[in-house]
Short mmCIF file of C-alpha atoms in Angstrom, two decimals:
data_model
loop_
_atom_site.label_atom_id
_atom_site.label_comp_id
_atom_site.label_asym_id
_atom_site.label_seq_id
_atom_site.Cartn_x
_atom_site.Cartn_y
_atom_site.Cartn_z
CA MET A 1 110.47 99.61 110.11
CA LEU A 2 107.47 101.75 108.87
CA ALA A 3 104.31 102.19 110.77
CA MET A 4 104.49 98.93 112.89
CA LEU A 5 102.87 98.77 116.21
CA SER A 6 102.09 95.78 118.35
CA THR A 7 98.53 94.60 119.05
CA ARG A 8 98.62 95.48 122.65
CA ARG A 9 99.96 98.96 121.81
CA ARG A 10 97.02 99.66 119.45
CA ARG A 11 94.62 98.44 122.03
CA ALA A 12 96.17 100.64 124.56
CA LEU A 13 96.00 103.73 122.55
CA ALA A 14 92.26 103.25 122.28
CA THR A 15 91.86 104.52 125.80
CA GLY A 16 95.26 105.53 126.77
CA ALA A 17 95.23 108.93 125.32
CA ALA A 18 93.74 110.67 128.43
CA LEU A 19 96.40 109.22 130.82
CA THR A 20 97.52 111.84 133.39
CA LEU A 21 100.40 110.87 135.65
CA LEU A 22 101.27 111.81 139.20
CA GLY A 23 104.63 111.52 140.78
CA THR A 24 106.52 113.65 138.15
CA GLY A 25 108.73 115.43 140.82
CA LEU A 26 111.98 113.57 140.19
CA PRO A 27 114.63 115.71 141.87
CA THR A 28 117.42 116.96 139.83
CA ALA A 29 120.37 114.46 140.21
CA ALA A 30 123.88 115.21 141.48
CA ALA A 31 125.09 118.59 140.32
CA ALA A 32 128.78 118.01 139.50
CA ALA A 33 129.60 116.05 136.45
CA GLY A 34 132.65 113.81 136.63
CA ASP A 35 135.09 112.92 134.00
CA ASP A 36 134.41 109.06 133.88
CA ARG A 37 131.18 109.39 131.94
CA SER A 38 132.04 112.52 130.08
CA GLY A 39 129.62 114.72 131.96
CA LEU A 40 126.97 112.25 132.28
CA ASP A 41 127.21 111.50 135.95
CA ARG A 42 124.30 113.54 137.03
CA PHE A 43 121.99 111.54 134.85
CA TYR A 44 123.42 108.08 135.75
CA ASP A 45 123.26 108.94 139.52
CA GLN A 46 119.62 109.67 139.82
CA LYS A 47 116.89 107.63 141.33
CA ILE A 48 113.32 107.27 140.06
CA SER A 49 110.56 108.54 142.53
CA TRP A 50 107.38 106.28 141.85
CA SER A 51 103.84 107.06 142.73
CA ALA A 52 100.39 106.23 141.71
CA CYS A 53 99.00 106.94 138.16
CA ASP A 54 95.91 109.14 138.32
CA LEU A 55 93.40 107.76 135.79
CA ASP A 56 90.15 106.02 136.05
CA GLY A 57 90.28 102.38 135.05
CA VAL A 58 94.06 102.06 135.46
CA PRO A 59 94.98 99.19 137.83
CA GLU A 60 95.79 100.59 141.32
CA ASP A 61 99.09 98.69 141.30
CA LEU A 62 100.47 100.60 138.28
CA GLN A 63 102.98 103.23 139.30
CA CYS A 64 104.44 106.13 137.29
CA GLY A 65 107.54 108.23 137.41
CA LYS A 66 110.10 109.82 135.09
CA VAL A 67 113.82 109.91 134.35
CA THR A 68 115.94 112.82 133.08
CA VAL A 69 118.26 112.37 130.19
CA PRO A 70 120.50 114.81 128.29
CA LEU A 71 119.06 116.31 125.11
CA ASP A 72 122.43 115.97 123.34
CA TYR A 73 124.70 113.28 124.64
CA ALA A 74 127.78 114.92 122.98
CA HIS A 75 127.06 117.94 125.01
CA PRO A 76 125.32 116.83 128.18
CA GLY A 77 125.27 120.23 129.80
CA ALA A 78 123.41 121.78 126.84
CA GLY A 79 119.97 120.88 128.16
CA SER A 80 117.82 117.79 129.23
CA LEU A 81 114.44 116.25 128.81
CA ASP A 82 112.16 114.09 130.92
CA LEU A 83 111.03 110.59 129.87
CA ALA A 84 107.72 109.28 131.21
CA LEU A 85 107.89 105.88 132.93
CA ALA A 86 105.41 103.28 134.26
CA ARG A 87 105.71 100.04 136.08
CA TYR A 88 104.05 97.17 137.77
CA ARG A 89 106.03 95.95 140.70
CA ALA A 90 107.35 92.41 141.15
CA THR A 91 105.03 90.20 143.04
CA GLY A 92 107.47 87.27 143.47
CA HIS A 93 111.14 87.18 144.29
CA LYS A 94 112.58 90.26 142.40
CA ARG A 95 115.55 89.88 140.32
CA GLY A 96 115.39 93.28 138.82
CA SER A 97 113.37 94.92 136.13
CA VAL A 98 112.49 94.09 132.51
CA LEU A 99 111.95 97.02 130.19
CA LEU A 100 109.34 96.88 127.41
CA ASN A 101 109.11 98.68 124.05
CA PHE A 102 105.90 97.98 122.10
CA GLY A 103 106.92 99.11 118.68
CA GLY A 104 106.25 102.00 116.23
CA PRO A 105 108.52 103.84 116.07
CA GLY A 106 106.31 106.40 117.78
CA GLY A 107 104.56 104.07 120.14
CA ALA A 108 104.13 105.45 123.72
CA GLY A 109 105.07 102.82 126.40
CA VAL A 110 103.31 104.28 129.36
CA PRO A 111 99.69 103.89 127.99
CA GLY A 112 100.69 100.68 126.35
CA LEU A 113 101.67 99.22 129.83
CA ALA A 114 98.68 100.87 131.65
CA TYR A 115 96.03 99.19 129.38
CA GLY A 116 97.80 96.16 128.04
CA GLY A 117 99.70 95.12 131.18
CA LYS A 118 97.69 92.01 131.87
CA ASP A 119 99.70 90.29 129.06
CA PHE A 120 102.89 90.61 131.03
CA MET A 121 101.61 89.84 134.57
CA GLU A 122 103.59 86.41 134.54
CA LEU A 123 106.78 88.48 134.32
CA THR A 124 106.07 90.10 137.70
CA ASP A 125 107.04 86.76 139.22
CA GLY A 126 110.63 87.87 138.90
CA TYR A 127 110.68 91.42 137.58
CA ASP A 128 109.27 94.96 137.87
CA VAL A 129 107.75 95.42 134.48
CA VAL A 130 108.46 98.72 133.17
CA SER A 131 107.95 100.71 129.93
CA PHE A 132 108.57 104.41 128.93
CA ASP A 133 107.63 106.94 126.30
CA PRO A 134 110.84 107.34 124.25
CA ARG A 135 112.14 110.89 123.50
CA GLY A 136 109.86 112.66 121.06
CA VAL A 137 106.98 110.37 121.84
CA GLY A 138 103.88 110.73 124.00
CA ARG A 139 104.61 112.92 126.98
CA SER A 140 108.36 112.91 126.56
CA SER A 141 108.87 116.08 124.49
CA PRO A 142 106.46 114.79 121.65
CA VAL A 143 107.30 115.87 118.10
CA SER A 144 104.69 117.23 115.76
CA CYS A 145 104.50 118.40 112.07
CA GLY A 146 101.57 120.77 112.64
CA ASP A 147 98.03 120.62 111.44
CA THR A 148 96.99 124.17 110.19
CA GLU A 149 96.19 125.77 106.90
CA GLU A 150 99.81 126.69 106.53
CA ASP A 151 101.17 123.21 107.43
CA GLU A 152 99.65 120.33 105.59
CA GLY A 153 101.31 117.79 107.87
CA LEU A 154 102.41 114.40 106.57
CA SER A 155 99.85 113.97 103.77
CA VAL A 156 101.94 114.59 100.63
CA LEU A 157 100.56 112.01 98.12
CA GLU A 158 96.86 112.32 98.38
CA ASP A 159 96.22 112.60 94.71
CA ASP A 160 97.90 111.84 91.41
CA THR A 161 98.90 115.54 90.86
CA ALA A 162 101.53 115.27 93.40
CA LEU A 163 103.15 112.29 91.74
CA GLY A 164 102.86 113.93 88.30
CA ASP A 165 104.86 117.07 89.12
CA PRO A 166 108.17 115.94 90.84
CA ARG A 167 109.32 119.56 91.23
CA ALA A 168 106.29 120.55 93.24
CA LEU A 169 106.42 117.42 95.13
CA LEU A 170 109.99 118.03 96.21
CA ALA A 171 109.19 121.64 97.27
CA ARG A 172 106.18 120.35 99.27
CA LEU A 173 108.48 117.73 100.94
CA LYS A 174 110.90 120.53 101.98
CA GLN A 175 108.02 122.60 103.34
CA THR A 176 106.84 119.46 105.32
CA ALA A 177 110.39 119.00 106.88
CA ALA A 178 110.49 122.65 107.79
CA ALA A 179 107.11 122.35 109.48
CA CYS A 180 108.10 119.36 111.46
CA ALA A 181 111.21 121.18 112.72
CA ARG A 182 109.24 124.28 113.54
CA HIS A 183 106.60 122.43 115.60
CA SER A 184 108.86 119.83 117.14
CA GLY A 185 111.65 122.00 118.63
CA PRO A 186 115.18 121.05 119.50
CA VAL A 187 114.45 117.34 120.38
CA LEU A 188 113.84 116.67 116.54
CA THR A 189 117.59 116.88 115.93
CA HIS A 190 118.47 114.47 118.80
CA ILE A 191 115.72 111.72 118.03
CA GLY A 192 116.35 108.30 116.73
CA THR A 193 117.25 104.87 117.99
CA VAL A 194 120.83 105.43 118.86
CA ASP A 195 119.83 108.22 121.29
CA ALA A 196 116.77 106.08 122.61
CA ALA A 197 119.32 103.30 123.25
CA ARG A 198 121.57 105.50 125.30
CA ASP A 199 118.30 106.62 127.12
CA MET A 200 117.61 103.10 127.90
CA ASP A 201 121.01 102.69 129.64
CA VAL A 202 120.21 105.63 131.83
CA ILE A 203 116.91 104.01 132.76
CA ARG A 204 118.66 100.76 133.51
CA GLN A 205 120.88 102.49 135.90
CA ALA A 206 118.08 104.43 137.43
CA LEU A 207 116.12 101.27 137.98
CA GLY A 208 119.17 99.92 139.99
CA ASP A 209 119.95 97.13 137.44
CA LYS A 210 123.50 96.07 136.56
CA LYS A 211 122.23 94.54 133.23
CA LEU A 212 119.35 95.46 131.03
CA ASN A 213 116.54 92.75 130.81
CA TYR A 214 114.43 93.69 127.78
CA LEU A 215 111.41 92.66 125.69
CA GLY A 216 110.97 94.52 122.43
CA PHE A 217 108.32 94.17 119.80
CA SER A 218 108.59 95.15 116.14
CA TYR A 219 110.46 98.44 115.96
CA GLY A 220 111.40 97.56 119.55
CA THR A 221 113.60 94.87 118.27
CA ARG A 222 115.58 97.37 116.38
CA LEU A 223 115.98 99.40 119.55
CA GLY A 224 117.09 96.33 121.51
CA ALA A 225 119.65 95.32 118.84
CA VAL A 226 121.10 98.93 118.88
CA TYR A 227 121.30 98.85 122.66
CA ALA A 228 123.30 95.49 122.63
CA ALA A 229 125.59 96.92 120.06
CA ARG A 230 126.17 100.20 122.00
CA PHE A 231 126.43 98.50 125.51
CA PRO A 232 127.42 94.96 124.96
CA GLY A 233 128.66 94.50 128.57
CA LYS A 234 125.23 95.66 129.95
CA VAL A 235 123.11 93.03 128.14
CA GLY A 236 121.04 90.84 130.34
CA ARG A 237 118.20 88.68 129.08
CA VAL A 238 116.84 90.22 125.85
CA ALA A 239 114.07 88.88 123.73
CA LEU A 240 113.01 90.56 120.40
CA ASP A 241 109.68 89.60 118.81
CA GLY A 242 108.64 90.71 115.35
CA VAL A 243 112.28 91.26 114.12
CA ASP A 244 113.10 94.42 112.41
CA THR A 245 115.49 94.68 109.42
CA LEU A 246 118.80 96.48 110.23
CA THR A 247 120.09 96.75 106.77
CA GLU A 248 117.37 97.25 104.15
CA PRO A 249 116.80 100.93 102.98
CA LEU A 250 113.44 102.60 103.57
CA THR A 251 112.52 101.96 99.98
CA GLU A 252 112.70 98.18 100.43
CA GLN A 253 111.03 98.35 103.90
CA GLY A 254 108.14 100.32 102.39
CA LEU A 255 107.74 97.74 99.63
CA ALA A 256 107.82 94.84 102.08
CA GLY A 257 105.30 96.49 104.31
CA ALA A 258 102.91 97.27 101.43
CA ARG A 259 103.16 93.59 100.28
CA GLY A 260 102.45 92.28 103.80
CA GLN A 261 99.57 94.77 104.34
CA GLN A 262 97.94 93.78 101.04
CA VAL A 263 97.95 90.11 101.98
CA ALA A 264 96.46 91.05 105.43
CA LEU A 265 93.87 93.07 103.71
CA GLU A 266 92.87 90.31 101.32
CA ASP A 267 92.71 87.93 104.39
CA PHE A 268 90.40 90.40 106.13
CA VAL A 269 88.13 90.86 103.10
CA ASP A 270 87.83 86.93 102.80
CA TRP A 271 86.72 86.85 106.41
CA CYS A 272 84.40 89.99 106.09
CA VAL A 273 82.44 88.86 103.04
CA LYS A 274 81.22 85.74 105.03
CA ASP A 275 79.20 88.16 107.16
CA ILE A 276 76.14 89.71 105.57
CA ALA A 277 76.94 92.97 107.47
CA CYS A 278 80.23 93.35 105.45
CA PRO A 279 80.03 96.85 104.05
CA PHE A 280 81.84 95.73 100.71
CA GLY A 281 79.49 92.93 99.92
CA THR A 282 79.64 89.22 99.93
CA ASP A 283 81.84 88.44 96.96
CA ALA A 284 85.59 88.60 97.74
CA ARG A 285 86.76 89.79 94.38
CA THR A 286 84.43 92.68 94.04
CA ALA A 287 84.77 93.55 97.69
CA ARG A 288 88.57 94.10 97.05
CA GLU A 289 87.69 96.33 94.29
CA GLU A 290 85.28 98.25 96.29
CA VAL A 291 87.93 98.90 98.96
CA VAL A 292 90.11 100.44 96.28
CA ARG A 293 87.22 102.55 95.01
CA THR A 294 86.39 103.72 98.39
CA VAL A 295 90.00 104.91 99.01
CA ARG A 296 90.09 106.66 95.64
CA SER A 297 86.76 108.33 96.36
CA LEU A 298 87.67 109.66 99.62
CA ASP A 299 91.01 111.16 98.25
CA GLU A 300 88.94 112.85 95.56
CA ASP A 301 86.19 113.97 97.86
CA PRO A 302 87.10 113.81 101.55
CA VAL A 303 84.31 113.74 104.18
CA PRO A 304 84.18 116.28 106.93
CA THR A 305 84.72 115.40 110.60
CA ASP A 306 83.98 116.92 113.96
CA PHE A 307 87.55 118.03 114.47
CA GLY A 308 87.94 120.53 111.60
CA ASP A 309 90.01 118.31 109.16
CA ASP A 310 88.45 116.25 106.31
CA PHE A 311 88.89 112.54 106.32
CA THR A 312 90.74 111.37 103.16
CA GLY A 313 91.39 108.12 101.32
CA GLN A 314 94.96 108.12 102.70
CA ASP A 315 93.55 108.47 106.34
CA LEU A 316 91.45 105.36 105.59
CA VAL A 317 94.48 103.60 104.35
CA ALA A 318 96.15 104.41 107.75
CA ALA A 319 93.10 103.20 109.57
CA LEU A 320 93.24 99.83 107.52
CA GLY A 321 96.92 99.55 108.23
CA GLU A 322 96.36 99.74 111.99
CA GLY A 323 93.36 97.56 111.98
CA LEU A 324 94.74 94.53 109.99
CA TYR A 325 97.62 93.53 112.19
CA SER A 326 95.53 91.33 114.43
CA GLU A 327 92.37 89.38 113.90
CA GLU A 328 91.23 90.47 117.05
CA LEU A 329 90.60 93.93 115.71
CA TRP A 330 88.75 92.79 112.75
CA PRO A 331 85.10 92.83 114.05
CA SER A 332 85.60 96.37 115.32
CA LEU A 333 87.16 97.45 112.13
CA GLU A 334 84.35 96.06 110.02
CA ARG A 335 81.78 97.90 112.16
CA ALA A 336 83.80 101.07 111.86
CA LEU A 337 84.07 100.63 108.00
CA ALA A 338 80.26 99.98 107.85
CA ARG A 339 79.64 103.33 109.52
CA LEU A 340 81.97 105.06 107.03
CA VAL A 341 80.58 103.36 103.87
CA GLU A 342 76.86 103.40 104.81
CA ASP A 343 76.56 106.47 106.85
CA GLY A 344 79.44 108.64 105.80
CA ASP A 345 80.59 108.66 109.43
CA PRO A 346 84.35 108.45 109.76
CA SER A 347 84.59 108.67 113.50
CA GLY A 348 85.02 104.90 113.94
CA VAL A 349 87.76 104.51 111.47
CA MET A 350 89.53 107.74 112.76
CA ALA A 351 90.21 105.98 115.97
CA PHE A 352 92.39 103.34 114.06
CA ALA A 353 93.94 106.13 111.67
CA THR A 354 95.20 108.21 114.62
CA GLY A 355 96.38 105.28 116.71
CA GLY A 356 93.16 105.27 118.83
CA VAL A 357 93.03 108.96 119.67
CA ALA A 358 89.68 110.52 118.44
CA PHE A 359 89.54 113.87 120.09
CA PRO A 360 90.94 117.26 119.23
CA ALA A 361 94.53 117.74 120.26
CA ARG A 362 96.10 121.14 121.15
CA ALA A 363 96.35 123.71 118.35
CA PRO A 364 99.93 123.81 117.10
CA GLY A 365 101.80 126.76 118.70
CA PRO A 366 105.40 127.48 119.39
CA ALA A 367 107.75 124.49 119.47
CA PRO A 368 107.86 122.95 123.03
CA SER A 369 110.97 123.19 125.08
CA PRO A 370 112.62 119.66 125.66
CA SER A 371 112.37 119.38 129.33
CA PRO A 372 109.19 118.61 131.51
CA LEU A 373 106.72 115.98 130.63
CA VAL A 374 103.73 117.47 128.80
CA ASP A 375 100.25 116.91 129.99
CA ALA A 376 98.46 113.94 128.23
CA GLU A 377 95.92 116.17 126.64
CA ASP A 378 98.67 118.33 125.15
CA VAL A 379 100.23 115.53 123.12
CA PRO A 380 99.69 116.60 119.42
CA LEU A 381 97.35 114.40 117.63
CA ASP A 382 99.86 113.65 114.86
CA ASN A 383 102.50 112.66 117.32
CA LEU A 384 102.52 108.98 116.33
CA PRO A 385 103.14 109.47 112.64
CA ALA A 386 105.41 112.50 113.11
CA ALA A 387 107.61 110.48 115.61
CA LEU A 388 107.53 107.42 113.21
CA MET A 389 108.98 109.52 110.36
CA ALA A 390 111.48 111.39 112.54
CA ILE A 391 112.89 108.13 113.98
CA ASN A 392 112.93 106.18 110.72
CA CYS A 393 114.64 109.14 108.95
CA ALA A 394 117.13 109.57 111.87
CA ASP A 395 118.04 105.89 111.48
CA ASP A 396 118.43 105.87 107.72
CA PRO A 397 121.58 107.35 106.09
CA ASP A 398 120.19 107.31 102.59
CA ARG A 399 119.16 110.78 101.13
CA PRO A 400 118.55 110.53 97.43
CA THR A 401 119.08 113.74 95.59
CA ALA A 402 116.38 115.77 93.97
CA GLU A 403 117.53 114.47 90.56
CA ARG A 404 117.56 110.81 91.88
CA ILE A 405 114.00 111.14 93.16
CA THR A 406 112.80 112.77 90.00
CA ALA A 407 114.32 109.97 87.84
CA ASP A 408 113.04 107.19 90.05
CA LEU A 409 109.53 108.42 91.08
CA GLN A 410 107.47 106.78 88.31
CA ARG A 411 109.32 103.53 88.70
CA LEU A 412 108.81 103.72 92.48
CA ARG A 413 105.16 104.58 92.01
CA ALA A 414 104.66 101.50 89.70
CA ASP A 415 106.62 99.26 92.06
CA TYR A 416 104.48 100.37 95.18
CA ASP A 417 101.05 100.17 93.19
CA LYS A 418 102.11 96.73 92.21
CA ALA A 419 102.85 95.74 95.71
CA SER A 420 99.47 97.06 96.85
CA PRO A 421 96.90 99.18 95.04
CA VAL A 422 95.65 100.19 98.55
CA PHE A 423 98.76 100.68 100.63
CA GLY A 424 101.30 101.52 97.96
CA ARG A 425 100.82 105.23 97.74
CA TYR A 426 100.78 105.53 101.49
CA ARG A 427 103.95 103.60 101.96
CA LEU A 428 105.71 105.55 99.23
CA SER A 429 104.76 108.74 100.91
CA GLU A 430 106.45 107.50 104.10
CA VAL A 431 109.72 106.88 102.16
CA LEU A 432 109.69 110.25 100.39
CA LEU A 433 109.07 112.27 103.57
CA CYS A 434 112.81 111.86 104.58
CA TYR A 435 113.74 114.26 101.72
CA GLY A 436 114.66 117.57 103.23
CA ARG A 437 115.62 116.22 106.56
CA PRO A 438 119.34 115.76 107.81
CA ARG A 439 121.08 112.62 106.82
CA GLY A 440 120.55 109.83 109.30
CA THR A 441 123.08 107.73 111.29
CA ASP A 442 125.36 105.07 109.86
CA PHE A 443 125.62 103.34 113.18
CA ILE A 444 122.88 100.80 112.71
CA ARG A 445 124.10 99.59 109.28
CA GLU A 446 127.73 99.59 110.20
CA LYS A 447 128.07 98.82 113.84
CA VAL A 448 125.03 96.56 114.87
CA LYS A 449 126.52 93.24 113.82
CA ASP A 450 128.69 90.52 115.16
CA LEU A 451 127.71 90.98 118.74
CA GLY A 452 129.60 89.52 121.59
CA THR A 453 126.77 89.63 124.02
CA PRO A 454 124.91 86.92 125.94
CA LYS A 455 122.42 84.95 124.02
CA MET A 456 119.34 86.89 122.82
CA LEU A 457 116.09 85.38 121.79
CA LEU A 458 114.70 86.29 118.42
CA VAL A 459 111.02 85.44 117.48
CA GLY A 460 109.99 85.54 113.88
CA THR A 461 106.47 84.73 112.75
CA ARG A 462 105.88 83.18 109.32
CA GLY A 463 102.62 84.99 108.56
CA ASP A 464 103.70 88.39 109.95
CA PRO A 465 102.38 91.13 107.61
CA ALA A 466 104.70 93.86 109.06
CA THR A 467 108.08 92.31 109.72
CA PRO A 468 108.62 89.36 107.28
CA TYR A 469 110.11 86.15 108.65
CA ARG A 470 113.29 86.61 106.43
CA TRP A 471 114.07 89.68 108.50
CA THR A 472 114.44 87.47 111.52
CA VAL A 473 116.74 85.13 109.82
CA GLU A 474 118.78 87.95 108.17
CA THR A 475 119.08 89.87 111.47
CA ALA A 476 120.08 86.76 113.44
CA GLU A 477 122.81 86.05 110.87
CA ARG A 478 123.98 89.72 111.11
CA LEU A 479 124.03 89.58 115.06
CA GLY A 480 126.07 86.39 114.94
CA GLY A 481 126.40 83.76 117.59
CA SER A 482 124.44 85.83 120.11
CA ALA A 483 121.10 85.22 118.25
CA VAL A 484 118.78 82.35 119.04
CA VAL A 485 115.75 82.11 116.62
CA LEU A 486 112.33 80.87 117.56
CA ASP A 487 110.24 80.00 114.40
CA ASN A 488 106.64 80.88 115.15
CA ARG A 489 104.56 79.14 112.48
CA GLY A 490 101.48 81.26 112.98
CA GLU A 491 99.95 84.47 111.60
CA GLY A 492 99.89 88.05 112.69
CA HIS A 493 102.26 90.65 113.69
CA THR A 494 104.49 89.41 116.55
CA GLY A 495 103.90 86.18 118.47
CA TYR A 496 103.87 87.05 122.19
CA GLY A 497 100.26 88.17 122.39
CA SER A 498 98.82 85.62 119.91
CA SER A 499 100.76 82.28 120.48
CA LYS A 500 100.74 80.44 123.78
CA CYS A 501 103.92 78.72 122.79
CA VAL A 502 105.84 81.84 122.12
CA HIS A 503 104.58 83.54 125.19
CA ARG A 504 105.68 80.65 127.32
CA LYS A 505 109.17 80.30 125.69
CA VAL A 506 109.75 84.12 125.98
CA ASP A 507 108.70 84.12 129.70
CA ASP A 508 110.85 81.01 130.41
CA PHE A 509 113.82 82.69 128.89
CA LEU A 510 113.29 86.13 130.74
CA LEU A 511 112.37 84.56 134.09
CA TYR A 512 114.65 81.47 134.19
CA GLY A 513 117.19 81.79 131.39
CA SER A 514 115.86 78.81 129.66
CA LEU A 515 116.39 79.16 125.85
CA PRO A 516 114.91 77.05 123.02
CA ARG A 517 117.19 75.49 120.65
CA SER A 518 117.93 77.91 117.75
CA GLY A 519 115.66 77.13 114.74
CA SER A 520 113.08 75.29 117.02
CA SER A 521 109.35 76.15 116.10
CA CYS A 522 106.04 76.97 117.73
CA LEU A 523 103.08 75.61 115.79
CA SER A 524 100.04 77.90 115.69
CA ASP A 525 97.67 77.49 118.61
CA GLU A 526 95.16 75.72 116.21
CA ASP A 527 97.70 73.07 115.34
CA GLY A 528 98.50 72.34 118.96
CA GLY A 529 101.55 74.76 119.33
#
């Protein structure tokens, strides 16, 4: 899935960028590697050393630690990297741990749990509630594509010129892929959901759990499904909310995302124009046109920022994409847009565009070695979009040739513009950025199906702008008899944080094993659900 983050993850990032952890002194696990795990014993035999997280405003009962995993599972002696962990300990009778992934791909779990943990406190009645920064994300060997004059980063379609010259565009895409490899280091070739799923099994063992209990949102549903296919005998209670596709190519995912975000934008504009302070006026039709004009104007004439880089129309599109997933964010998005439109001040919307991080990151330098956790202030500012692209490309085996892209470019442009005059170009850019990268894995499309695991709960929301409800139905059919579908007849991306009914049914399943009948529904809270 492209650029999908859960609401609580986006809230967390608004303050989580400064997180500094203690307790990172996990000792190296047993030295000798046995034959039964093909050299992985020293990773599976480790124990986590938990201690307090050092950050103002973090609940005192949050604990932090790390786990060490091999860089390359095919060659476990060829290097390792650390993954950052955080947990709230069980307050009731403990039955193990439940591992959370908040989405993305590219979302860091430690700040997500630190600042959004109150949503999961009911689960501490039976579990330690744990989350982690996946490989390449956050403090866990973060990837980057650079942000210097020599490296233009991930912005490749900021004007019509790029789309009008396919040969120059392809050369730029190759340059971007090379810059990502240069700034990310060796972890970039060992990133993706298949590796992250294997990391989760190491985490499961380090937590002392025989089975993995798991709650995944958005992209996290893809990760949970891949884990179930890779380790069917280790599946405990697994709930997947905002179900991702396992089969659609990135081109179709991008179109679905653009359509969903356009609907969400129109809903936001309809809400905004009822307020006299709406920066786009009080008429919905002209307000929608004004949004398009603002994006195009900023692409033609970006505004300067305090951090060295200009703020472009595509940066605004990224900000809108993050701010539209939940109505809870709309008032703050409206205020940030007003500062931009009326005062030329992009600082408010920058917090949305960068996932909540609005301060200078480290200057890009030599690629980091994949091993110790990096300090929070050293996480590259572009880590979230860089990780999103790296993981999506690693998960997708399609690599159209230069000839195919050249032949299809104008058609794709028309299709994406039709899907959304605001988000189309941004989404198409995300799809094209896999060009020049190694071909992705076939595992997800070929192996993640017909699972013989315990029942898993899949939640699909009818009005989800990011993961269409049909993806829940299609993924459930693909997974087979293991999938139980809960139909959330509400709005917004994912249901756990917005629907009391979904929240209760997911908790009942994780805590007590109580599953709803497949196909049963949750009404919206307004309708008595």
